Structure formats: C-alpha cells, structure tokens
C-alpha cells in the first residue's frame, strides 16, 4: 500500500507548487483525491487504462460502473467526445463549469475501463478552482468518481477521503468542505429526448427550460445505462429509515418505537424533543442547500456512535430537493410515508 500524502491547499487560489506536485502524480499514473464543488473526486489520467484500473481497485467499485471524465476546456472535451449535439452544446454553454455531467459519444482517446465497455463517456467541467487547476496542469482529462469506498456516503471533506481510502491513494488535496455537497446531475445526451440518469444540483426544470423535454430513466434497461444508479448507495453502516411524512408526530413516534431496539441517530430539521441516553439528534436547516451541504457528513458522524438505526427526515422532492431525496432514498432501507 502506498503512503497517502495529504496537502492543505487554498480552495479559491490554489498554490501552483501544490498543483504541480499533484499533476505530476496524475501524469505518472497515480491517484489524487481532490475537491470539486460537489464532492471530493478520486482522480487518475483518463487516457491511462492501468491508472484507471487503480481507481476501481481503491474504491472496490464494480467494473461495470463507468466513471465521469473531468475536463478544463472545450479542446479537452473534443479529445474525448464525438458528435456533440446542438442541445448538448447549449447545456455546456449555460452550465459549465458546474455540476452537470453529459453522457456523450466516446472518442478512442478515453481509456476503455473508464466507460466500462459502453460506447459513451460521461463528461463534466467542474467549477472548483483546485479541480480546474489540476486538470490544466496535468494537461490531460481526469477520470474521477466520488472518492469514497463503493457504496458509502460520498466524501465532502478530506477527512472522509482519508477514512475510506487512506493508504490506497497517493495524495489527498485538502481544500476544506465542498460547497454543494451532493453529486452532479447526469444526463444522457445520446438519447432523444435526453434522459436524466441521476438528478443533481442542476435541476430538471433548468435543463428543460433550455433544451425542451427531457425524460427520467424509468425502465431497468435505461437504468442499466447508468450502472451506478442500480445498486444501493450512499449508505452509512447503520440501517437508514427515511421519513417522508411532514407530521412531527410521525417522526416522534418512529424514533420512540425504534428506541426499544437500541441506539438511534436522528437527522432532520424538526426537533423531536426526545432526551434519552441512547438517542442522538442532529438538527440541520430545512432547505435543499442545507441538506445537500450536511447529509453525507452528518450520516458519517452519526454512524460513528454505532447506532442500530439512523432516522432521517425528508424534504420536498422539488427543484434541488429532488437530488437530495434521490440520495436519501438510495441510502434508506425503509421509507415511511403518510
Ligand atoms: O459530482 C460528481 O459527479 C462527482 C464529482 C467527483 O465530479 N463524481 C461522481 O462520480 O459522482 P461517481 O462515479 O460517483 O458517479 C458517476 C455516475 C454513476 O452513476 C455512473 O454510473 C454514471 O455517472 N456514469 C458514468 N459514465 C457513464 C456513462 N458512460 N453512461 C451512463 N452513466 C454513466
Ligand atoms: Mg459515487
């Protein structure tokens, strides 16, 4: 196992010498974890197949789950994707750099294992200065899934990366907590109308306002086009119970019932009023922004006290709330509605 080096970097104006160190690791086939505006990514040279296989090994990621390739400019995009449609170009003009990933036709320069055998490639241009500077300095597109062990909550801090991947990655660039906190929207632009494979921070309405109707992946055949969405995901070790009801009584009663079984963690925006040695409550703000910024780190934090169950209060699945609820539903093994 390699030693994992950790460097603290300025998230808004990253020090060039630290970026140069990270870029040299990427260029020589190593693995670098770095902050994006969504979550931390585990990066390797997208044109180096051996380096990419190192990502799958480090994460324990199923080999049929393809990676997102990160670019810093349009020339880099044109090296890895072919036949970019007019609708795709409009999305790029409007939302890049930012949390929108487009599935496009793949060019031969992309290492085969990046796309897990598909003839497409998922691409985004991140807006976080550290990510952009690293891609530019490495002068190669960087494939990067979220830098967590496969199935665990995505990392929103360098500590989360260290917890999951310490010893398995060459370098972690620590740029502090990420600003958004959940992953990008993934949209398949090779389908017509385009299909949203994973809801994210760029909302369905913002996309369809610009390019017209889009669909949601409904059938399992369609979901198999985004293999990562098939498996249970984003989960802490404890069982997660998601409450979709708005009623404080339902939340209170669920927590009280579960307290008979053991230690309970609760994460939500409504206080339960429960005071009990086996009960830990974490209150966060009620907006999708508040939830996105907190859910992964608070699920990890609650998990540390080894609870039997973590109860999570849901929010309205509208606008950015759709992405938040998508992640919570995937993390949950049970959903309680009215
Ligand atoms: O915000 C993000 O997207 C973060 C940061 C690091 O950029 N990355 C991220 O990567 O969330 P990952 O690997 O955790 O999720 C990538 C998702 C998976 O659901 C995967 O199946 C899908 O994108 N995907 C990747 N390539 C694809 C392709 N060619 N066709 C369809 N889906 C693809
Ligand atoms: Mg992931």
Short mmCIF file of C-alpha atoms and ligand atoms in Angstrom, two decimals:
data_model
loop_
_atom_site.label_atom_id
_atom_site.label_comp_id
_atom_site.label_asym_id
_atom_site.label_seq_id
_atom_site.Cartn_x
_atom_site.Cartn_y
_atom_site.Cartn_z
CA UNK A 1 0.00 0.00 0.00
CA UNK A 2 1.34 3.46 -0.84
CA UNK A 3 1.70 6.10 1.83
CA UNK A 4 -1.05 8.68 1.48
CA UNK A 5 0.33 12.20 1.36
CA UNK A 6 -2.03 15.00 2.41
CA UNK A 7 -1.59 18.65 1.43
CA UNK A 8 -3.70 21.57 2.57
CA UNK A 9 -4.49 23.77 -0.42
CA UNK A 10 -6.19 27.14 -0.80
CA UNK A 11 -9.61 26.31 -2.31
CA UNK A 12 -10.03 29.66 -4.08
CA UNK A 13 -6.47 30.35 -5.30
CA UNK A 14 -4.62 27.05 -5.14
CA UNK A 15 -0.83 27.28 -4.71
CA UNK A 16 0.84 26.46 -8.06
CA UNK A 17 3.58 24.33 -6.46
CA UNK A 18 0.99 22.09 -4.77
CA UNK A 19 -0.95 21.78 -8.02
CA UNK A 20 2.31 20.89 -9.85
CA UNK A 21 3.02 18.14 -7.31
CA UNK A 22 -0.49 16.68 -7.75
CA UNK A 23 -0.30 16.97 -11.56
CA UNK A 24 2.99 15.06 -11.67
CA UNK A 25 1.33 12.18 -9.78
CA UNK A 26 -1.56 12.13 -12.29
CA UNK A 27 0.85 12.23 -15.25
CA UNK A 28 2.81 9.26 -13.92
CA UNK A 29 -0.30 7.12 -13.46
CA UNK A 30 -1.01 7.76 -9.76
CA UNK A 31 -4.20 8.55 -7.85
CA UNK A 32 -5.02 12.01 -6.45
CA UNK A 33 -8.14 12.87 -4.42
CA UNK A 34 -9.20 16.49 -4.91
CA UNK A 35 -12.14 18.75 -4.06
CA UNK A 36 -14.75 19.67 -6.66
CA UNK A 37 -17.74 21.93 -5.96
CA UNK A 38 -19.93 18.82 -5.46
CA UNK A 39 -17.90 16.16 -3.61
CA UNK A 40 -14.25 15.04 -3.50
CA UNK A 41 -13.18 13.05 -6.56
CA UNK A 42 -10.62 10.23 -6.84
CA UNK A 43 -8.71 11.23 -9.96
CA UNK A 44 -6.48 9.48 -12.48
CA UNK A 45 -5.40 10.15 -16.10
CA UNK A 46 -8.46 9.26 -18.21
CA UNK A 47 -6.22 8.13 -21.07
CA UNK A 48 -4.18 5.67 -18.95
CA UNK A 49 -6.00 2.35 -18.60
CA UNK A 50 -3.73 0.96 -15.85
CA UNK A 51 -4.21 4.11 -13.77
CA UNK A 52 -7.99 3.88 -14.20
CA UNK A 53 -8.00 0.27 -13.04
CA UNK A 54 -6.28 1.57 -9.90
CA UNK A 55 -9.37 3.71 -9.18
CA UNK A 56 -11.67 0.68 -9.37
CA UNK A 57 -9.34 -1.27 -7.04
CA UNK A 58 -9.03 1.53 -4.49
CA UNK A 59 -12.80 2.05 -4.26
CA UNK A 60 -13.81 -1.61 -4.58
CA UNK A 61 -16.02 -0.38 -7.42
CA UNK A 62 -17.81 -2.91 -9.66
CA UNK A 63 -16.02 -2.82 -13.05
CA UNK A 64 -19.34 -2.35 -14.88
CA UNK A 65 -19.87 1.10 -13.33
CA UNK A 66 -18.30 3.77 -15.60
CA UNK A 67 -16.52 6.93 -14.44
CA UNK A 68 -17.05 10.64 -15.11
CA UNK A 69 -14.23 12.37 -17.00
CA UNK A 70 -13.40 15.92 -15.93
CA UNK A 71 -12.15 18.48 -18.45
CA UNK A 72 -10.88 22.04 -18.15
CA UNK A 73 -11.75 23.40 -21.59
CA UNK A 74 -13.51 22.71 -24.89
CA UNK A 75 -10.39 21.36 -26.62
CA UNK A 76 -10.10 18.67 -23.97
CA UNK A 77 -13.80 17.87 -24.41
CA UNK A 78 -13.26 17.44 -28.15
CA UNK A 79 -10.44 14.95 -27.49
CA UNK A 80 -12.73 12.58 -25.59
CA UNK A 81 -16.23 13.04 -27.05
CA UNK A 82 -17.60 12.83 -30.61
CA UNK A 83 -20.65 14.28 -32.41
CA UNK A 84 -21.67 16.78 -29.73
CA UNK A 85 -25.28 17.70 -30.48
CA UNK A 86 -26.69 21.20 -30.56
CA UNK A 87 -28.66 20.56 -27.36
CA UNK A 88 -25.52 19.32 -25.60
CA UNK A 89 -23.62 22.40 -26.75
CA UNK A 90 -26.33 24.65 -25.32
CA UNK A 91 -26.18 22.90 -21.94
CA UNK A 92 -22.39 23.25 -21.95
CA UNK A 93 -22.59 26.97 -22.73
CA UNK A 94 -25.06 27.56 -19.95
CA UNK A 95 -23.97 25.23 -17.13
CA UNK A 96 -20.21 24.65 -17.47
CA UNK A 97 -18.13 24.92 -15.46
CA UNK A 98 -20.53 23.41 -12.92
CA UNK A 99 -22.36 20.38 -11.55
CA UNK A 100 -23.77 18.96 -14.81
CA UNK A 101 -22.43 15.76 -16.39
CA UNK A 102 -23.26 14.95 -20.02
CA UNK A 103 -23.18 11.42 -21.43
CA UNK A 104 -21.80 11.75 -24.97
CA UNK A 105 -20.40 9.50 -27.72
CA UNK A 106 -16.94 8.36 -26.70
CA UNK A 107 -13.73 9.08 -28.60
CA UNK A 108 -10.92 6.46 -28.78
CA UNK A 109 -8.58 8.52 -26.55
CA UNK A 110 -10.63 7.54 -23.49
CA UNK A 111 -9.18 4.51 -21.69
CA UNK A 112 -11.59 1.56 -22.19
CA UNK A 113 -12.13 0.86 -18.48
CA UNK A 114 -13.37 4.45 -17.92
CA UNK A 115 -16.55 3.65 -19.87
CA UNK A 116 -16.91 0.07 -18.59
CA UNK A 117 -17.47 -1.22 -22.11
CA UNK A 118 -20.07 1.37 -23.14
CA UNK A 119 -19.65 3.39 -26.34
CA UNK A 120 -20.36 6.57 -24.39
CA UNK A 121 -18.41 8.76 -21.98
CA UNK A 122 -19.72 10.92 -19.14
CA UNK A 123 -18.04 14.36 -19.06
CA UNK A 124 -18.17 17.43 -16.89
CA UNK A 125 -16.18 20.60 -16.36
CA UNK A 126 -16.01 21.29 -12.62
CA UNK A 127 -16.03 24.87 -11.33
CA UNK A 128 -13.91 24.35 -8.21
CA UNK A 129 -10.59 26.19 -8.76
CA UNK A 130 -8.49 23.30 -7.38
CA UNK A 131 -10.09 20.83 -9.79
CA UNK A 132 -9.70 23.11 -12.81
CA UNK A 133 -6.09 23.97 -11.96
CA UNK A 134 -5.21 20.29 -11.51
CA UNK A 135 -6.70 19.25 -14.87
CA UNK A 136 -4.92 22.13 -16.63
CA UNK A 137 -1.56 21.37 -15.02
CA UNK A 138 -1.85 17.63 -15.75
CA UNK A 139 -2.78 18.58 -19.35
CA UNK A 140 -4.99 15.51 -19.59
CA UNK A 141 -8.66 14.80 -18.85
CA UNK A 142 -9.06 13.34 -15.35
CA UNK A 143 -11.48 10.48 -14.65
CA UNK A 144 -12.83 10.81 -11.12
CA UNK A 145 -15.61 9.04 -9.29
CA UNK A 146 -16.52 10.24 -5.81
CA UNK A 147 -13.55 9.46 -3.52
CA UNK A 148 -15.38 7.08 -1.16
CA UNK A 149 -15.36 3.32 -0.75
CA UNK A 150 -18.02 2.00 -3.12
CA UNK A 151 -21.50 2.15 -1.53
CA UNK A 152 -20.54 4.57 1.29
CA UNK A 153 -21.67 8.21 1.56
CA UNK A 154 -19.74 10.46 -0.83
CA UNK A 155 -16.89 12.46 0.72
CA UNK A 156 -17.39 16.18 1.30
CA UNK A 157 -14.12 16.65 3.20
CA UNK A 158 -10.54 15.39 3.01
CA UNK A 159 -11.09 13.52 6.30
CA UNK A 160 -13.86 11.45 4.71
CA UNK A 161 -11.47 10.50 1.90
CA UNK A 162 -8.80 9.53 4.42
CA UNK A 163 -11.30 7.40 6.40
CA UNK A 164 -12.26 5.42 3.29
CA UNK A 165 -9.16 5.43 1.09
CA UNK A 166 -6.19 6.18 3.37
CA UNK A 167 -3.27 4.05 2.16
CA UNK A 168 -4.92 3.40 -1.23
CA UNK A 169 -4.40 6.84 -2.79
CA UNK A 170 -1.13 8.66 -3.39
CA UNK A 171 -2.22 12.20 -2.48
CA UNK A 172 -5.22 13.97 -0.98
CA UNK A 173 -5.54 17.69 -1.71
CA UNK A 174 -7.38 19.14 1.29
CA UNK A 175 -9.34 22.18 0.15
CA UNK A 176 -11.83 22.14 3.04
CA UNK A 177 -15.51 21.18 2.80
CA UNK A 178 -17.07 21.14 -0.67
CA UNK A 179 -19.61 23.88 -1.36
CA UNK A 180 -22.60 21.96 -2.78
CA UNK A 181 -22.23 18.61 -1.04
CA UNK A 182 -24.01 16.21 -3.41
CA UNK A 183 -23.04 14.94 -6.85
CA UNK A 184 -23.66 16.40 -10.29
CA UNK A 185 -26.74 15.84 -12.44
CA UNK A 186 -26.06 13.12 -15.06
CA UNK A 187 -27.97 13.44 -18.36
CA UNK A 188 -27.71 11.09 -21.34
CA UNK A 189 -27.43 13.32 -24.42
CA UNK A 190 -27.09 10.34 -26.79
CA UNK A 191 -30.83 9.67 -26.32
CA UNK A 192 -33.60 11.81 -27.79
CA UNK A 193 -35.25 13.24 -25.80
CA UNK A 194 -32.28 13.29 -23.39
CA UNK A 195 -32.65 11.16 -20.24
CA UNK A 196 -31.78 12.28 -16.71
CA UNK A 197 -29.90 9.29 -15.28
CA UNK A 198 -29.15 10.90 -11.91
CA UNK A 199 -30.84 14.06 -10.55
CA UNK A 200 -28.40 16.62 -9.23
CA UNK A 201 -27.81 20.25 -8.47
CA UNK A 202 -28.74 21.44 -11.97
CA UNK A 203 -32.48 20.86 -11.88
CA UNK A 204 -34.75 19.17 -14.40
CA UNK A 205 -36.62 22.46 -14.95
CA UNK A 206 -33.44 24.45 -15.57
CA UNK A 207 -32.46 21.87 -18.20
CA UNK A 208 -35.83 21.61 -19.96
CA UNK A 209 -36.24 25.41 -19.98
CA UNK A 210 -33.14 25.47 -22.15
CA UNK A 211 -33.42 22.39 -24.40
CA UNK A 212 -37.07 21.30 -24.19
CA UNK A 213 -38.46 18.00 -22.88
CA UNK A 214 -36.22 15.57 -21.01
CA UNK A 215 -37.17 12.20 -19.63
CA UNK A 216 -36.43 10.41 -16.39
CA UNK A 217 -34.81 6.99 -16.59
CA UNK A 218 -37.73 4.72 -15.81
CA UNK A 219 -37.05 1.21 -17.01
CA UNK A 220 -34.30 -1.00 -15.68
CA UNK A 221 -32.94 -1.19 -19.25
CA UNK A 222 -32.47 2.56 -19.13
CA UNK A 223 -31.02 2.50 -15.65
CA UNK A 224 -28.52 -0.10 -16.80
CA UNK A 225 -27.19 2.72 -18.99
CA UNK A 226 -26.06 4.32 -15.74
CA UNK A 227 -24.96 1.26 -13.83
CA UNK A 228 -24.12 3.24 -10.70
CA UNK A 229 -27.77 4.00 -10.11
CA UNK A 230 -28.69 0.30 -9.85
CA UNK A 231 -27.10 -0.52 -6.53
CA UNK A 232 -27.90 0.68 -3.05
CA UNK A 233 -25.70 3.65 -2.47
CA UNK A 234 -24.53 6.48 -0.25
CA UNK A 235 -25.18 4.36 2.85
CA UNK A 236 -23.76 4.63 6.33
CA UNK A 237 -23.20 1.32 8.15
CA UNK A 238 -26.37 1.70 10.22
CA UNK A 239 -29.76 0.95 8.66
CA UNK A 240 -31.40 4.17 7.43
CA UNK A 241 -35.13 4.84 7.85
CA UNK A 242 -36.34 7.78 5.77
CA UNK A 243 -39.48 9.63 6.88
CA UNK A 244 -41.34 11.35 4.09
CA UNK A 245 -44.19 12.48 6.30
CA UNK A 246 -44.30 16.14 7.33
CA UNK A 247 -46.01 15.31 10.60
CA UNK A 248 -43.81 15.81 13.70
CA UNK A 249 -45.89 13.11 15.44
CA UNK A 250 -44.87 10.51 12.86
CA UNK A 251 -41.20 11.42 13.38
CA UNK A 252 -41.53 11.30 17.16
CA UNK A 253 -43.41 8.00 17.18
CA UNK A 254 -40.98 6.34 14.74
CA UNK A 255 -38.00 7.35 16.88
CA UNK A 256 -39.68 6.24 20.12
CA UNK A 257 -40.64 2.85 18.63
CA UNK A 258 -37.11 2.27 17.33
CA UNK A 259 -35.55 3.28 20.67
CA UNK A 260 -36.88 -0.02 22.07
CA UNK A 261 -34.42 -1.78 19.78
CA UNK A 262 -31.24 0.10 20.64
CA UNK A 263 -29.24 3.22 19.93
CA UNK A 264 -30.86 5.63 17.44
CA UNK A 265 -29.44 8.54 15.49
CA UNK A 266 -31.78 11.18 14.10
CA UNK A 267 -31.04 13.73 11.36
CA UNK A 268 -33.65 16.30 10.39
CA UNK A 269 -34.83 19.90 10.52
CA UNK A 270 -37.61 19.32 13.09
CA UNK A 271 -36.66 18.73 16.72
CA UNK A 272 -38.11 15.58 18.28
CA UNK A 273 -37.93 16.74 21.90
CA UNK A 274 -36.58 13.31 22.86
CA UNK A 275 -33.97 13.22 25.59
CA UNK A 276 -32.62 9.70 26.08
CA UNK A 277 -29.09 8.30 26.59
CA UNK A 278 -29.48 6.07 23.52
CA UNK A 279 -30.68 8.93 21.27
CA UNK A 280 -28.51 11.35 19.27
CA UNK A 281 -30.21 14.19 17.40
CA UNK A 282 -28.62 16.37 14.71
CA UNK A 283 -30.68 19.34 13.51
CA UNK A 284 -29.91 20.95 10.14
CA UNK A 285 -31.58 23.72 8.14
CA UNK A 286 -34.68 22.84 6.08
CA UNK A 287 -33.62 23.90 2.56
CA UNK A 288 -32.19 21.62 -0.14
CA UNK A 289 -28.96 23.66 0.18
CA UNK A 290 -28.77 22.92 3.91
CA UNK A 291 -29.46 19.24 3.36
CA UNK A 292 -27.00 18.83 0.48
CA UNK A 293 -24.23 20.50 2.45
CA UNK A 294 -24.81 18.29 5.51
CA UNK A 295 -26.29 14.90 4.79
CA UNK A 296 -23.16 12.94 3.86
CA UNK A 297 -21.01 14.31 6.67
CA UNK A 298 -23.76 14.02 9.29
CA UNK A 299 -24.62 10.45 8.24
CA UNK A 300 -20.94 9.60 8.68
CA UNK A 301 -20.85 11.40 12.05
CA UNK A 302 -23.96 9.63 13.37
CA UNK A 303 -22.54 6.31 12.19
CA UNK A 304 -19.55 6.73 14.47
CA UNK A 305 -21.68 6.07 17.57
CA UNK A 306 -22.70 2.70 16.05
CA UNK A 307 -26.46 3.23 16.14
CA UNK A 308 -28.92 0.46 15.32
CA UNK A 309 -30.86 2.78 13.02
CA UNK A 310 -30.46 6.31 11.66
CA UNK A 311 -33.80 8.07 11.15
CA UNK A 312 -33.73 10.84 8.53
CA UNK A 313 -36.44 13.43 7.98
CA UNK A 314 -37.04 14.02 4.26
CA UNK A 315 -37.81 17.26 2.41
CA UNK A 316 -39.99 18.15 -0.59
CA UNK A 317 -38.57 16.45 -3.68
CA UNK A 318 -38.95 19.64 -5.75
CA UNK A 319 -36.20 21.57 -7.59
CA UNK A 320 -32.84 20.84 -5.89
CA UNK A 321 -34.75 18.79 -3.31
CA UNK A 322 -35.21 16.08 -5.96
CA UNK A 323 -31.49 15.28 -5.91
CA UNK A 324 -31.36 15.34 -2.10
CA UNK A 325 -34.29 12.92 -1.84
CA UNK A 326 -32.84 10.67 -4.56
CA UNK A 327 -29.69 10.18 -2.43
CA UNK A 328 -31.64 9.68 0.80
CA UNK A 329 -33.96 7.13 -0.83
CA UNK A 330 -30.95 5.18 -2.08
CA UNK A 331 -29.33 5.26 1.36
CA UNK A 332 -32.55 4.11 3.05
CA UNK A 333 -33.61 0.52 3.57
CA UNK A 334 -37.09 1.65 4.64
CA UNK A 335 -39.25 4.65 3.75
CA UNK A 336 -42.13 5.78 5.97
CA UNK A 337 -44.74 7.99 4.29
CA UNK A 338 -48.14 9.26 5.43
O1 LIG B 1 -20.33 15.44 -8.85
C1 LIG B 1 -19.92 14.40 -9.36
O2 LIG B 1 -20.44 13.92 -10.39
C2 LIG B 1 -18.74 13.69 -8.70
C3 LIG B 1 -17.52 14.60 -8.79
C4 LIG B 1 -16.25 13.94 -8.28
O3 LIG B 1 -17.37 15.04 -10.12
N1 LIG B 1 -18.48 12.41 -9.32
C5 LIG B 1 -19.30 11.34 -9.16
O4 LIG B 1 -18.86 10.20 -9.79
O5 LIG B 1 -20.33 11.37 -8.53
P1 LIG B 1 -19.46 8.75 -9.49
O6 LIG B 1 -18.56 7.81 -10.18
O7 LIG B 1 -19.61 8.57 -8.04
O8 LIG B 1 -20.83 8.74 -10.23
C6 LIG B 1 -20.85 8.73 -11.64
C7 LIG B 1 -22.22 8.35 -12.13
C8 LIG B 1 -22.52 6.90 -11.89
O9 LIG B 1 -23.89 6.75 -11.55
C9 LIG B 1 -22.22 6.25 -13.24
O10 LIG B 1 -22.93 5.06 -13.46
C10 LIG B 1 -22.63 7.36 -14.20
O11 LIG B 1 -22.24 8.55 -13.56
N2 LIG B 1 -21.92 7.25 -15.49
C11 LIG B 1 -20.61 7.39 -15.73
N3 LIG B 1 -20.32 7.18 -17.02
C12 LIG B 1 -21.48 6.88 -17.64
C13 LIG B 1 -21.84 6.56 -18.97
N4 LIG B 1 -20.95 6.49 -19.95
N5 LIG B 1 -23.14 6.33 -19.23
C14 LIG B 1 -24.07 6.42 -18.24
N6 LIG B 1 -23.78 6.70 -16.95
C15 LIG B 1 -22.51 6.94 -16.65
MG1 LIG B 2 -20.12 7.88 -6.27
#
